[in-house]
């Protein structure tokens, strides 16, 4: 049976301490939380970083420090965001790529985000893919709508990406595609061959639907405070590791082995193999 890859989306750009007081913010907190999530079964960490006041930033020095502290603790696969936060320029968002992380998110289309939106034009997508190729970074093609999966196919046709491709199917972002299993299945239907996928369900219910669908449909899982701050309805999660542990246990109960970082480097044919 296929091994289950679990990504921990540890901080995100939008979650605050007011939402959940256990949110890791500083590079040290992110590294400590990552290590706990790794011990609980995460083999990839998806990172955003913050200024000391908690606001989102793409500052390359803060990414450098965070990655260094994570590397001192474990060999978890590191995926940096290039989504950044609402209102950031493409150049600002691309900064962490110069550090050659193992992987990075690549948003495959402009998306509504509550009252705001995140801009991802077709030229930007090509620019991001080129930059990732230059630095040996594996993109995770984040799709928030069905049309984004078609655009990801078009990006693959440019030859800028290497197989196997990795999709992040993001469901339930306010203003984008709601999470229903039918919607996810349709996205998977449009995904090209030689692809792996991780389901990213937003909110407490979305996160749990993601775990169930990854098990049922043979994909990978993502959990963490970027996507969901609750352990159960009305009860805040104590830590990212608590969410990872539950997902890992559910996958194990369903017969999966949990992938290690070395497995992930193999499965995605990462340059850091
Ligand atoms: Zn993110």
Coordinates of C-alpha atoms and ligand atoms in Angstrom, one line a residue, residues 9 12-13 46-48 79-84 105 142 222 226-227, ligand 1:
X9 CA 1.0 23.8 7.6
X12 CA 0.1 30.4 7.6
X13 CA -0.3 34.1 7.0
X46 CA 4.8 24.2 4.9
X47 CA 6.1 27.4 6.3
X48 CA 5.2 31.1 6.3
X79 CA 8.1 23.7 1.7
X80 CA 8.1 27.5 1.7
X81 CA 5.1 29.5 0.7
X82 CA 5.2 31.8 -2.3
X83 CA 1.5 32.7 -1.7
X84 CA 2.7 35.1 1.0
X105 CA 3.8 26.4 -3.1
X142 CA -2.0 24.9 -5.3
X222 CA -2.3 18.4 5.2
X226 CA -2.8 27.6 8.7
X227 CA -5.9 25.7 7.7
Ligands
LIG1 ZN1 0.4 28.6 3.0

